[in-house]
């Protein structure tokens, strides 16, 4: 990462749920100058659920209370005119109202306040993980419940790389499109069995039809994975049309 590192955090007990969709289904939802990133003719809608811990500025202690919270986000996969691959968040739901306010003001990210719970079962590597969320945002009613059982089988193929080897995000702020870079180790991914899913968060951001079957009902995800987690650092945002130079892709 070429820019100074500003923030650090750890993402733990991460579940990735993905649906393959046609690029034209999500292109209108991306910031100006950004297009869907594609693998084998498809792009993906991601529902990502995890615990955030150890958040803080790069120099200094972990933030008390605000440094640990639950988060569920709905995201798309993006590439800008310079070739930088990233993600576009359509929603980021968390149980910390102060985090919602700070992220909306500081980075123009679509955080929403929610009532959330996480259960790791007996804490073993293959114990079921349960994630629940209910939005507290006025005017938007949506909830989610996802239960997965991680396996020991490692996942490390082209699709896993496409979905997780992302070194930044794209967002719109002050009428311009920005790229916020990050760096982290490669995700240690394992296959996971989806035991239960009853989710309204994807539909709450306008993607219900994109993941529906011919009868209009939500179809099963195309890919489910679990990771114990990684540590990440974020750099200084820059305009998305700025040449990459030495920035890691």
mmCIF file of N, CA, C and O in Angstrom, residues 63-67 69 94-106 111-114 136:
data_model
loop_
_atom_site.group_PDB
_atom_site.id
_atom_site.type_symbol
_atom_site.label_atom_id
_atom_site.label_comp_id
_atom_site.label_asym_id
_atom_site.label_seq_id
_atom_site.Cartn_x
_atom_site.Cartn_y
_atom_site.Cartn_z
ATOM 1 N N UNK A 63 -9.339 0.939 20.390
ATOM 2 C CA UNK A 63 -10.398 1.794 20.912
ATOM 3 C C UNK A 63 -11.260 1.028 21.911
ATOM 4 O O UNK A 63 -11.748 -0.058 21.590
ATOM 5 N N UNK A 64 -11.448 1.562 23.110
ATOM 6 C CA UNK A 64 -12.307 0.866 24.078
ATOM 7 C C UNK A 64 -13.763 0.888 23.621
ATOM 8 O O UNK A 64 -14.243 1.898 23.108
ATOM 9 N N UNK A 65 -14.457 -0.218 23.816
ATOM 10 C CA UNK A 65 -15.872 -0.399 23.486
ATOM 11 C C UNK A 65 -16.117 -0.294 21.979
ATOM 12 O O UNK A 65 -16.641 -1.212 21.370
ATOM 13 N N UNK A 66 -15.724 0.834 21.373
ATOM 14 C CA UNK A 66 -15.942 1.017 19.946
ATOM 15 C C UNK A 66 -15.053 0.109 19.109
ATOM 16 O O UNK A 66 -15.272 -0.043 17.913
ATOM 17 N N UNK A 67 -14.047 -0.479 19.717
ATOM 18 C CA UNK A 67 -13.113 -1.303 18.963
ATOM 19 C C UNK A 67 -13.587 -2.713 18.699
ATOM 20 O O UNK A 67 -12.902 -3.468 18.013
ATOM 21 N N UNK A 69 -17.255 -4.973 17.715
ATOM 22 C CA UNK A 69 -18.681 -4.971 17.427
ATOM 23 C C UNK A 69 -18.991 -6.029 16.382
ATOM 24 O O UNK A 69 -18.088 -6.626 15.778
ATOM 25 N N UNK A 94 -24.369 -2.709 11.881
ATOM 26 C CA UNK A 94 -23.602 -2.943 13.089
ATOM 27 C C UNK A 94 -24.423 -2.581 14.311
ATOM 28 O O UNK A 94 -25.406 -1.837 14.217
ATOM 29 N N UNK A 95 -23.996 -3.123 15.468
ATOM 30 C CA UNK A 95 -24.706 -2.856 16.710
ATOM 31 C C UNK A 95 -24.117 -1.688 17.494
ATOM 32 O O UNK A 95 -24.433 -1.515 18.663
ATOM 33 N N UNK A 96 -23.256 -0.882 16.887
ATOM 34 C CA UNK A 96 -22.677 0.288 17.525
ATOM 35 C C UNK A 96 -23.160 1.549 16.805
ATOM 36 O O UNK A 96 -22.702 1.860 15.700
ATOM 37 N N UNK A 97 -24.065 2.290 17.434
ATOM 38 C CA UNK A 97 -24.596 3.499 16.801
ATOM 39 C C UNK A 97 -23.497 4.523 16.531
ATOM 40 O O UNK A 97 -23.524 5.235 15.523
ATOM 41 N N UNK A 98 -22.510 4.614 17.425
ATOM 42 C CA UNK A 98 -21.432 5.576 17.240
ATOM 43 C C UNK A 98 -20.582 5.236 16.019
ATOM 44 O O UNK A 98 -20.090 6.133 15.315
ATOM 45 N N UNK A 99 -20.403 3.938 15.756
ATOM 46 C CA UNK A 99 -19.661 3.520 14.564
ATOM 47 C C UNK A 99 -20.427 3.923 13.308
ATOM 48 O O UNK A 99 -19.837 4.380 12.317
ATOM 49 N N UNK A 100 -21.738 3.767 13.338
ATOM 50 C CA UNK A 100 -22.579 4.169 12.204
ATOM 51 C C UNK A 100 -22.357 5.643 11.886
ATOM 52 O O UNK A 100 -22.108 6.025 10.732
ATOM 53 N N UNK A 101 -22.428 6.488 12.904
ATOM 54 C CA UNK A 101 -22.289 7.929 12.694
ATOM 55 C C UNK A 101 -20.903 8.275 12.175
ATOM 56 O O UNK A 101 -20.756 9.061 11.220
ATOM 57 N N UNK A 102 -19.855 7.704 12.777
ATOM 58 C CA UNK A 102 -18.490 8.039 12.385
ATOM 59 C C UNK A 102 -18.191 7.611 10.957
ATOM 60 O O UNK A 102 -17.574 8.357 10.181
ATOM 61 N N UNK A 103 -18.624 6.398 10.583
ATOM 62 C CA UNK A 103 -18.338 5.893 9.239
ATOM 63 C C UNK A 103 -19.122 6.645 8.175
ATOM 64 O O UNK A 103 -18.625 6.874 7.063
ATOM 65 N N UNK A 104 -20.333 7.043 8.486
ATOM 66 C CA UNK A 104 -21.127 7.810 7.523
ATOM 67 C C UNK A 104 -20.517 9.193 7.308
ATOM 68 O O UNK A 104 -20.431 9.676 6.176
ATOM 69 N N UNK A 105 -20.095 9.825 8.387
ATOM 70 C CA UNK A 105 -19.527 11.172 8.271
ATOM 71 C C UNK A 105 -18.126 11.132 7.668
ATOM 72 O O UNK A 105 -17.778 11.903 6.778
ATOM 73 N N UNK A 106 -17.293 10.210 8.166
ATOM 74 C CA UNK A 106 -15.901 10.195 7.748
ATOM 75 C C UNK A 106 -15.653 9.630 6.366
ATOM 76 O O UNK A 106 -14.815 10.135 5.619
ATOM 77 N N UNK A 111 -23.465 2.693 6.564
ATOM 78 C CA UNK A 111 -23.681 1.946 7.805
ATOM 79 C C UNK A 111 -25.101 2.161 8.314
ATOM 80 O O UNK A 111 -25.679 3.235 8.157
ATOM 81 N N UNK A 112 -25.632 1.102 8.954
ATOM 82 C CA UNK A 112 -26.965 1.160 9.543
ATOM 83 C C UNK A 112 -26.903 0.516 10.931
ATOM 84 O O UNK A 112 -26.195 -0.461 11.146
ATOM 85 N N UNK A 113 -27.675 1.065 11.839
ATOM 86 C CA UNK A 113 -27.712 0.561 13.211
ATOM 87 C C UNK A 113 -28.664 -0.626 13.288
ATOM 88 O O UNK A 113 -29.783 -0.585 12.759
ATOM 89 N N UNK A 114 -28.227 -1.687 13.936
ATOM 90 C CA UNK A 114 -29.032 -2.901 14.033
ATOM 91 C C UNK A 114 -28.851 -3.543 15.407
ATOM 92 O O UNK A 114 -27.840 -3.344 16.083
ATOM 93 N N UNK A 136 -32.497 -1.261 13.135
ATOM 94 C CA UNK A 136 -33.124 -0.258 13.982
ATOM 95 C C UNK A 136 -33.345 1.044 13.224
ATOM 96 O O UNK A 136 -33.861 1.999 13.780
#
